[in-house]
Amino acid sequence: MSLNLPPGDMPAEEFRRFGHEVVDWIADYLTDPGQMRVFPPFSPGHLVDALPASGPGEGEPMERILADFRDLIVPHCTLWNHPRFFSYFSVSSSGPGILAEALIATLNMNGMLWRSSPAATELEQVTLGWLREWLGLPERFFGMIHDTASTSTFHAILAARAMAEPESRERGSAPGLVLYTSEQAHSSVEKGALALGIGRQNVRRIPCDAAFQMRPEALGEAIGSDRAAALRPFCVVATVGTTATTAIDPVPAIADICEREGLWLHVDAAYGGHLGLLPERRHVLAGCDRAQSFVVNPHKWLFTPIDLSAFYTTRPDVLRGALSLVPEYLRSADDPRAINFMDYGVPLGRRFRSLKLWFVMRYFGRNHIAAIIRHHLELARYFADQVAADDRFELCAPVPMSLVCFRLRDSDEANRRLFDRLNASGEGFFSHNVLEGRFVLRFALGNIHQRRPDVDAVWKLIRTLI
Ligand SMILES: *Cc1c(COP(=O)(O)O)cnc(C)c1O
């Protein structure tokens, strides 16, 4: 009877065999992640058309599934671990992080409560404590993990609103709250405000100086005129390492204003925060210890597989007061050491993400990670120096981190043409931006596989394609 023999999971022997095959594929791939095209040559819909319209009724052999992974899926991938990936922010995973991901899926814990996952809950506290120390942030920062910086920043704005307007939990938000960020801030700030019903017209994009850093005087003036109009300023989001140019807002001066005005200060350091690991660059985090919340993404520059965003706040009590709703089936005994992370965020279910950060931090150690980041800073400087020395090109922004924004001294059209040729070549993958109304190319370093020959090859390619 089928009651005694229900259909089950993959048999252990089969798992072992294909597990070895998958690990071999991963190891081969990581030995030379630059072999394939970094960006696929297909137009949108190509993969959809190549796959069946319906899922299979009967199971298929693993051989066929893995063959299709190799022959169909991988060729349609933009390869983020590729050393010629210079787009967006160049991020990569790493061996220990990849191994941890397999173990996370194996345990399949849901970290909503301490009781549902003691190890996930406590390792989240331990790893974020280590990271806080590595970055030189104060001990009063309570840490928790989210999927992305967008989610972390959303929670920061939510906490800021709860602080300014505790009655919003019951009554909903009253109109008139105003949030401030720079014109260079990441779109996740505005999106967080949108999602919380703050309204786009209540997000002030404060002007920047010539180095793309928020102008604190302009911030002070905007707050003053909003107060005069009987509006209610409640939150300022500063950025350490903007996405456009890695500019660093003057956080100490912004913190002065926030303290004077009684506003919540959130620092978005999704990428740039990692410079806190380097004693000689830690000054980029000056003033961040005065923020009420802070976000840094180990999946950006700490070689941790996507997704892992570290969110810190000095006021977990405010978040909890705003969000905690405990249905009876999730009620557990009150033990002060048992944190239930579901009380501090929107998601109930939470992946065991801390395991991959723990593997990465332990396997490499702080000094090795700092050395890789230093190498990226040197490579960026090296590339920027060559751009600056060639009078057909110009740098479009200072290079304080590992991103170089540059362009041909020519029309936008010529720059766009160069950009299209570069990406069509499959030899490098770039992203673009518009800075001060002009088209610029972004050359981002930060991938664990990037070496000087990659930079040399791409600089040569750029000069042959103009
Ligand atoms: C990448 C980035 C974000 C968004 O990160 P996600 O984790 O993809 O949401 C936000 N802010 C800055 C400064 C970033 O560089």
Coordinates of C-alpha atoms and ligand atoms in Angstrom, one line a residue:
M1 CA 0.0 0.0 0.0
S2 CA 1.2 3.5 -0.8
L3 CA 0.4 4.5 2.8
N4 CA 3.6 2.6 3.8
L5 CA 5.7 3.8 0.9
P6 CA 5.0 7.4 0.2
P7 CA 7.0 9.1 -2.6
G8 CA 10.1 10.6 -1.0
D9 CA 13.1 12.7 -1.5
M10 CA 16.1 11.9 -3.8
P11 CA 17.8 8.7 -2.5
A12 CA 21.0 9.3 -0.6
E13 CA 23.2 7.5 -3.1
E14 CA 21.9 9.6 -5.9
F15 CA 22.3 12.7 -3.8
R16 CA 25.9 11.8 -3.1
R17 CA 26.7 11.1 -6.8
F18 CA 25.2 14.3 -8.1
G19 CA 26.4 16.2 -5.2
H20 CA 30.0 15.3 -6.2
E21 CA 29.2 16.2 -9.7
V22 CA 27.8 19.6 -8.7
V23 CA 30.8 20.4 -6.5
D24 CA 33.1 19.4 -9.3
W25 CA 31.3 21.8 -11.7
I26 CA 31.5 24.6 -9.1
A27 CA 35.2 23.9 -8.5
D28 CA 36.0 23.9 -12.2
Y29 CA 34.0 27.0 -12.8
L30 CA 35.7 28.9 -9.9
T31 CA 39.1 27.8 -11.1
D32 CA 38.7 30.1 -14.1
P33 CA 35.4 32.1 -13.8
G34 CA 36.6 34.3 -16.7
Q35 CA 36.3 31.6 -19.4
M36 CA 32.8 32.3 -20.6
R37 CA 31.2 35.5 -21.9
V38 CA 30.5 37.8 -19.0
F39 CA 27.2 38.9 -20.6
P40 CA 24.9 36.7 -22.7
P41 CA 24.5 37.6 -26.4
F42 CA 20.7 36.8 -26.5
S43 CA 17.7 39.1 -26.7
P44 CA 15.0 39.1 -24.1
G45 CA 12.7 36.1 -24.1
H46 CA 15.3 33.7 -25.6
L47 CA 15.4 31.5 -22.6
V48 CA 11.6 31.5 -22.1
D49 CA 11.3 30.3 -25.7
A50 CA 13.9 27.6 -25.2
L51 CA 12.1 26.0 -22.2
P52 CA 8.9 24.0 -22.1
A53 CA 5.7 26.0 -21.4
S54 CA 4.6 23.6 -18.6
G55 CA 6.4 21.7 -15.8
P56 CA 6.9 18.0 -16.2
G57 CA 4.2 15.6 -14.9
E58 CA 6.8 12.9 -14.3
G59 CA 10.2 13.5 -12.8
E60 CA 13.2 13.8 -15.0
P61 CA 16.7 12.3 -14.5
M62 CA 19.3 14.6 -12.8
E63 CA 21.6 14.0 -15.8
R64 CA 19.2 15.9 -18.0
I65 CA 18.5 18.6 -15.5
L66 CA 22.2 19.3 -15.0
A67 CA 22.9 19.1 -18.7
D68 CA 20.2 21.8 -19.3
F69 CA 21.7 23.9 -16.4
R70 CA 25.1 23.8 -18.2
D71 CA 23.8 24.2 -21.8
L72 CA 20.8 26.4 -21.4
I73 CA 20.9 28.3 -18.1
V74 CA 24.5 29.2 -17.7
P75 CA 24.8 30.7 -21.2
H76 CA 21.9 33.0 -20.3
C77 CA 23.6 34.2 -17.2
T78 CA 25.3 37.6 -16.6
L79 CA 28.2 36.2 -14.7
W80 CA 28.7 38.3 -11.6
N81 CA 31.7 36.2 -10.4
H82 CA 33.4 37.0 -13.8
P83 CA 36.6 39.0 -13.4
R84 CA 35.5 41.3 -16.3
F85 CA 32.3 42.2 -14.5
F86 CA 32.8 45.9 -14.0
S87 CA 29.1 46.9 -13.7
Y88 CA 27.0 48.4 -11.0
F89 CA 29.0 47.5 -8.0
S90 CA 31.2 44.5 -8.9
V91 CA 30.4 41.9 -6.2
S92 CA 31.3 38.3 -6.0
S93 CA 30.7 35.3 -3.8
S94 CA 33.4 33.0 -2.5
G95 CA 34.2 29.4 -1.8
P96 CA 33.3 29.4 1.9
G97 CA 30.1 31.3 1.3
I98 CA 29.1 28.9 -1.5
L99 CA 29.6 25.9 0.8
A100 CA 27.6 27.6 3.6
E101 CA 24.7 28.2 1.2
A102 CA 24.4 24.4 0.6
L103 CA 24.4 23.8 4.4
I104 CA 21.8 26.6 4.9
A105 CA 19.5 24.8 2.5
T106 CA 20.2 21.5 4.1
L107 CA 19.1 22.6 7.6
N108 CA 16.3 24.8 6.1
M109 CA 15.7 26.6 9.4
N110 CA 13.3 29.4 9.6
G111 CA 14.7 32.1 12.0
M112 CA 11.5 33.8 13.0
L113 CA 11.8 32.9 16.7
W114 CA 14.7 31.9 18.9
R115 CA 12.9 28.6 19.5
S116 CA 12.4 28.0 15.8
S117 CA 16.1 28.3 15.3
P118 CA 18.5 28.9 18.2
A119 CA 21.6 28.6 16.1
A120 CA 20.3 31.0 13.4
T121 CA 19.2 33.6 16.0
E122 CA 22.4 33.4 18.0
L123 CA 24.8 33.2 15.1
E124 CA 23.1 36.3 13.7
Q125 CA 24.0 38.1 16.9
V126 CA 27.6 36.8 17.0
T127 CA 28.4 37.5 13.3
L128 CA 26.9 41.0 13.3
G129 CA 28.8 41.6 16.6
W130 CA 32.0 40.7 14.9
L131 CA 31.3 42.8 11.9
R132 CA 30.3 45.8 14.1
E133 CA 33.7 45.4 15.8
W134 CA 35.6 45.1 12.5
L135 CA 34.0 48.3 11.2
G136 CA 34.7 50.1 14.5
L137 CA 31.0 50.8 15.2
P138 CA 29.8 51.2 18.8
E139 CA 28.6 48.3 20.9
R140 CA 25.2 49.9 21.4
F141 CA 24.3 49.1 17.8
F142 CA 21.9 46.2 17.7
G143 CA 22.4 44.1 14.5
M144 CA 20.1 42.1 12.4
I145 CA 20.2 40.6 8.9
H146 CA 17.9 41.5 6.0
D147 CA 18.0 40.4 2.4
T148 CA 19.0 43.7 0.9
A149 CA 19.9 47.3 1.8
S150 CA 16.5 48.3 0.3
T151 CA 14.8 46.3 3.1
S152 CA 17.2 47.6 5.7
T153 CA 16.6 51.2 4.7
F154 CA 12.9 50.6 4.6
H155 CA 13.1 49.5 8.3
A156 CA 15.2 52.5 9.2
I157 CA 12.6 54.9 7.8
L158 CA 9.8 52.9 9.5
A159 CA 11.6 53.2 12.8
A160 CA 12.2 56.9 12.3
R161 CA 8.5 57.4 11.7
A162 CA 7.6 55.4 14.8
M163 CA 10.0 57.6 16.8
A164 CA 8.5 60.8 15.5
E165 CA 4.9 59.6 15.5
P166 CA 4.4 56.7 17.9
E167 CA 0.6 57.0 17.5
S168 CA 1.0 56.0 13.8
R169 CA 1.0 52.4 14.8
E170 CA -2.7 52.6 15.7
R171 CA -4.0 55.6 13.8
G172 CA -1.8 55.4 10.6
S173 CA 0.4 58.1 9.6
A174 CA -0.6 61.8 9.5
P175 CA 0.4 63.9 6.5
G176 CA 3.3 66.3 6.8
L177 CA 6.3 64.1 7.7
V178 CA 9.4 65.0 5.6
L179 CA 12.5 62.9 4.9
Y180 CA 15.8 64.3 3.7
T181 CA 18.5 62.7 1.6
S182 CA 20.9 63.9 -1.1
E183 CA 20.2 64.2 -4.7
Q184 CA 22.8 61.4 -5.1
A185 CA 21.1 59.0 -2.7
H186 CA 20.2 55.5 -3.8
S187 CA 16.6 55.0 -5.1
S188 CA 15.9 52.6 -2.2
V189 CA 15.6 55.6 0.1
E190 CA 12.8 57.2 -1.9
K191 CA 11.3 53.8 -2.5
G192 CA 11.2 53.1 1.2
A193 CA 9.5 56.4 1.8
L194 CA 7.0 55.5 -1.0
A195 CA 6.3 52.1 0.6
L196 CA 5.6 53.8 3.9
G197 CA 3.2 56.3 2.5
I198 CA 5.4 59.3 3.2
G199 CA 4.8 60.5 -0.3
R200 CA 7.3 61.5 -2.9
Q201 CA 6.6 65.2 -2.5
N202 CA 7.8 64.8 1.1
V203 CA 11.2 63.5 0.2
R204 CA 13.7 66.4 -0.1
R205 CA 16.6 65.7 -2.4
I206 CA 19.3 67.9 -0.9
P207 CA 21.8 69.4 -3.4
C208 CA 25.4 68.2 -3.4
D209 CA 28.7 70.0 -3.8
A210 CA 31.1 69.5 -6.8
A211 CA 32.3 66.2 -5.3
F212 CA 28.7 64.8 -5.1
Q213 CA 28.5 65.1 -1.3
M214 CA 25.4 66.4 0.4
R215 CA 25.7 70.1 1.4
P216 CA 24.9 70.3 5.1
E217 CA 24.0 74.0 4.9
A218 CA 21.4 73.2 2.2
L219 CA 20.1 70.4 4.5
G220 CA 19.8 72.9 7.4
E221 CA 18.0 75.4 5.2
A222 CA 15.5 72.8 3.9
I223 CA 14.6 71.7 7.4
G224 CA 14.2 75.3 8.5
S225 CA 11.8 76.2 5.6
D226 CA 9.8 73.0 6.2
R227 CA 9.4 73.8 9.8
A228 CA 8.3 77.3 8.9
A229 CA 5.7 75.8 6.7
A230 CA 4.4 73.7 9.6
L231 CA 5.7 70.4 8.1
R232 CA 7.3 67.8 10.3
P233 CA 10.9 66.8 9.4
F234 CA 11.6 63.3 10.9
C235 CA 14.5 61.5 9.1
V236 CA 17.7 62.2 7.3
V237 CA 19.5 59.5 5.2
A238 CA 23.2 60.1 4.6
T239 CA 25.3 58.0 2.3
V240 CA 28.8 56.7 2.7
G241 CA 29.7 55.6 -0.8
T242 CA 27.0 56.7 -3.2
T243 CA 26.0 54.3 -5.9
A244 CA 26.7 56.9 -8.6
T245 CA 30.2 57.9 -7.6
T246 CA 31.0 56.5 -4.1
A247 CA 30.9 60.0 -2.7
I248 CA 30.9 60.3 1.1
D249 CA 28.4 62.6 2.7
P250 CA 29.8 64.8 5.6
V251 CA 28.2 62.6 8.2
P252 CA 29.6 64.5 11.3
A253 CA 28.0 67.8 10.1
I254 CA 24.8 66.0 9.2
A255 CA 24.7 64.4 12.6
D256 CA 25.1 67.8 14.3
I257 CA 22.0 69.0 12.4
C258 CA 20.1 65.8 13.3
E259 CA 20.9 66.1 17.0
R260 CA 20.0 69.8 17.0
E261 CA 16.7 69.1 15.2
G262 CA 15.9 65.8 16.9
L263 CA 15.8 63.8 13.7
W264 CA 16.6 60.1 13.1
L265 CA 19.8 59.7 11.2
H266 CA 20.2 56.6 9.0
V267 CA 23.5 56.0 7.1
D268 CA 23.4 54.0 3.9
A269 CA 26.9 52.5 3.7
A270 CA 25.7 49.4 1.6
Y271 CA 29.0 49.4 -0.3
G272 CA 31.3 51.9 1.2
G273 CA 30.9 50.8 4.8
H274 CA 33.4 48.0 4.2
L275 CA 36.3 50.6 4.2
G276 CA 35.8 50.6 8.0
L277 CA 37.8 47.3 7.9
L278 CA 40.9 49.2 6.8
P279 CA 42.5 51.2 9.7
E280 CA 43.9 53.7 7.2
R281 CA 40.4 54.3 5.6
R282 CA 38.2 54.0 8.7
H283 CA 37.8 57.8 8.7
V284 CA 35.1 57.4 6.0
L285 CA 32.8 56.2 8.8
A286 CA 33.4 59.3 10.9
G287 CA 30.2 60.3 12.6
C288 CA 28.4 57.1 11.8
D289 CA 28.5 56.2 15.5
R290 CA 26.1 59.1 16.1
A291 CA 23.5 57.6 13.7
Q292 CA 20.3 55.8 14.9
S293 CA 20.7 53.2 12.1
F294 CA 23.3 52.1 9.6
V295 CA 23.3 49.6 6.8
V296 CA 26.2 47.7 5.2
N297 CA 25.9 44.8 2.7
P298 CA 28.4 42.0 3.1
H299 CA 27.0 40.7 -0.2
K300 CA 28.6 43.7 -1.8
W301 CA 32.2 43.8 -0.7
L302 CA 32.6 41.0 1.8
F303 CA 32.5 38.1 -0.7
T304 CA 29.3 36.7 0.8
P305 CA 26.8 35.3 -1.7
I306 CA 23.7 37.4 -2.4
D307 CA 21.7 38.0 -0.2
L308 CA 23.0 39.5 3.0
S309 CA 22.5 43.0 4.3
A310 CA 23.6 43.9 7.8
F311 CA 21.3 46.4 9.5
Y312 CA 22.2 48.1 12.8
T313 CA 20.2 50.4 15.0
T314 CA 20.6 52.0 18.5
R315 CA 16.8 51.8 18.9
P316 CA 15.6 48.2 18.4
D317 CA 12.9 49.0 21.0
V318 CA 11.4 51.5 18.6
L319 CA 11.3 49.0 15.8
R320 CA 9.8 46.4 18.0
G321 CA 7.2 48.8 19.4
A322 CA 6.2 49.6 15.8
L323 CA 6.1 46.1 14.4
S324 CA 5.6 43.4 17.0
L325 CA 2.4 41.4 16.6
V326 CA 2.6 38.0 18.1
P327 CA -0.2 35.5 17.3
E328 CA -0.8 32.8 19.9
Y329 CA 0.9 30.0 17.9
L330 CA 4.1 32.0 17.9
R331 CA 4.0 33.0 21.6
S332 CA 7.1 31.8 23.6
A333 CA 8.4 32.1 27.1
D334 CA 10.0 35.5 27.9
D335 CA 13.7 34.9 28.3
P336 CA 15.8 38.1 28.0
R337 CA 18.5 36.2 26.1
A338 CA 16.1 34.7 23.6
I339 CA 15.7 37.3 20.7
N340 CA 12.8 36.7 18.3
F341 CA 13.9 38.5 15.2
M342 CA 10.4 38.4 13.7
D343 CA 9.5 41.2 16.2
Y344 CA 12.0 43.6 14.6
G345 CA 11.0 43.4 11.0
V346 CA 8.3 42.8 8.4
P347 CA 9.2 39.3 7.3
L348 CA 8.1 36.5 9.6
G349 CA 10.2 33.8 7.9
R350 CA 14.0 34.4 7.8
R351 CA 16.7 32.4 6.1
F352 CA 19.8 31.3 8.1
R353 CA 21.9 33.9 6.3
S354 CA 24.4 34.3 9.2
L355 CA 26.0 31.0 8.5
K356 CA 27.5 32.2 5.2
L357 CA 28.8 35.3 6.8
W358 CA 30.3 33.3 9.6
F359 CA 32.0 30.9 7.1
V360 CA 33.4 33.9 5.1
M361 CA 34.6 35.8 8.1
R362 CA 36.3 32.8 9.6
Y363 CA 37.8 31.3 6.5
F364 CA 39.4 34.5 5.3
G365 CA 39.8 36.4 8.6
R366 CA 39.9 40.2 8.8
N367 CA 43.4 40.7 7.5
H368 CA 42.9 38.8 4.3
I369 CA 39.6 40.5 3.5
A370 CA 41.2 43.9 4.2
A371 CA 44.1 42.9 1.8
I372 CA 41.6 42.1 -1.0
I373 CA 39.7 45.4 -0.5
R374 CA 43.0 47.3 -0.5
H375 CA 43.9 45.5 -3.8
H376 CA 40.6 46.8 -5.3
L377 CA 41.4 50.3 -4.2
E378 CA 44.8 50.1 -5.8
L379 CA 43.4 48.7 -9.1
A380 CA 40.9 51.5 -9.2
R381 CA 43.6 54.1 -8.7
Y382 CA 45.7 52.4 -11.3
F383 CA 42.9 52.5 -13.9
A384 CA 42.0 56.1 -13.0
D385 CA 45.6 57.2 -13.4
Q386 CA 45.7 55.8 -17.0
V387 CA 42.4 57.4 -17.9
A388 CA 43.7 60.7 -16.5
A389 CA 46.9 60.4 -18.5
D390 CA 45.1 59.9 -21.8
D391 CA 43.8 63.2 -23.1
R392 CA 41.1 61.6 -25.1
F393 CA 39.4 60.7 -21.8
E394 CA 38.4 62.4 -18.6
L395 CA 37.5 61.3 -15.1
C396 CA 34.0 62.5 -14.1
A397 CA 34.2 62.2 -10.3
P398 CA 36.8 61.7 -7.6
V399 CA 37.8 58.1 -6.9
P400 CA 37.6 57.6 -3.1
M401 CA 36.8 53.9 -3.4
S402 CA 36.9 51.3 -6.1
L403 CA 34.6 52.9 -8.7
V404 CA 36.0 55.0 -11.6
C405 CA 33.5 57.2 -13.5
F406 CA 35.0 58.3 -16.9
R407 CA 34.1 59.3 -20.4
L408 CA 35.5 60.2 -23.7
R409 CA 36.0 63.9 -24.2
D410 CA 33.4 63.8 -26.9
S411 CA 29.7 63.8 -27.4
D412 CA 27.3 61.6 -25.4
E413 CA 26.6 59.8 -28.6
A414 CA 30.3 58.8 -28.9
N415 CA 30.3 57.6 -25.3
R416 CA 27.1 55.6 -25.8
R417 CA 28.6 54.0 -28.8
L418 CA 31.7 53.0 -26.9
F419 CA 29.6 51.6 -24.1
D420 CA 27.5 49.5 -26.5
R421 CA 30.6 48.2 -28.3
L422 CA 32.2 47.3 -25.0
N423 CA 29.2 45.3 -23.8
A424 CA 28.6 43.7 -27.2
S425 CA 32.2 42.5 -27.2
G426 CA 31.5 40.1 -24.4
E427 CA 35.0 40.9 -23.1
G428 CA 33.8 43.1 -20.3
F429 CA 30.5 44.2 -18.7
F430 CA 30.0 47.9 -17.9
S431 CA 27.2 50.0 -16.6
H432 CA 26.6 53.6 -17.3
N433 CA 25.1 56.6 -15.6
V434 CA 24.2 60.2 -16.3
L435 CA 26.2 62.6 -14.1
E436 CA 25.6 66.4 -14.4
G437 CA 23.6 65.7 -17.5
R438 CA 26.4 63.8 -19.2
F439 CA 26.7 60.1 -20.2
V440 CA 29.5 58.4 -18.2
L441 CA 30.8 54.9 -18.0
R442 CA 31.3 53.2 -14.7
F443 CA 34.2 51.0 -14.1
A444 CA 33.6 49.1 -10.8
L445 CA 36.1 46.8 -9.1
G446 CA 35.3 44.7 -6.1
N447 CA 35.2 41.1 -7.4
I448 CA 37.4 38.6 -5.5
H449 CA 38.8 37.3 -8.9
Q450 CA 39.9 40.6 -10.4
R451 CA 43.6 41.1 -11.1
R452 CA 45.7 43.7 -12.8
P453 CA 45.8 41.8 -16.1
D454 CA 42.0 42.1 -16.2
V455 CA 42.3 45.9 -15.9
D456 CA 45.1 46.0 -18.5
A457 CA 43.1 44.0 -20.9
V458 CA 40.0 46.1 -20.6
W459 CA 41.9 49.4 -20.9
K460 CA 43.4 48.1 -24.1
L461 CA 39.9 47.0 -25.3
I462 CA 38.5 50.4 -24.5
R463 CA 41.2 52.1 -26.6
T464 CA 40.7 49.8 -29.6
L465 CA 36.9 50.3 -29.6
I466 CA 36.7 54.1 -29.6
Ligands
LIG1 C1 23.5 48.7 -3.7 C2 23.1 49.8 -2.9 C3 21.8 49.9 -2.4 C4 20.8 48.8 -2.7 O1 21.2 47.6 -2.3 P1 20.2 46.3 -2.3 O2 20.8 45.4 -1.3 O3 20.3 45.8 -3.7 O4 18.9 46.7 -2.0 C5 21.5 50.9 -1.6 N1 22.4 51.9 -1.3 C6 23.6 51.9 -1.8 C7 24.5 53.0 -1.5 C8 24.0 50.9 -2.6 O5 25.2 50.9 -3.1

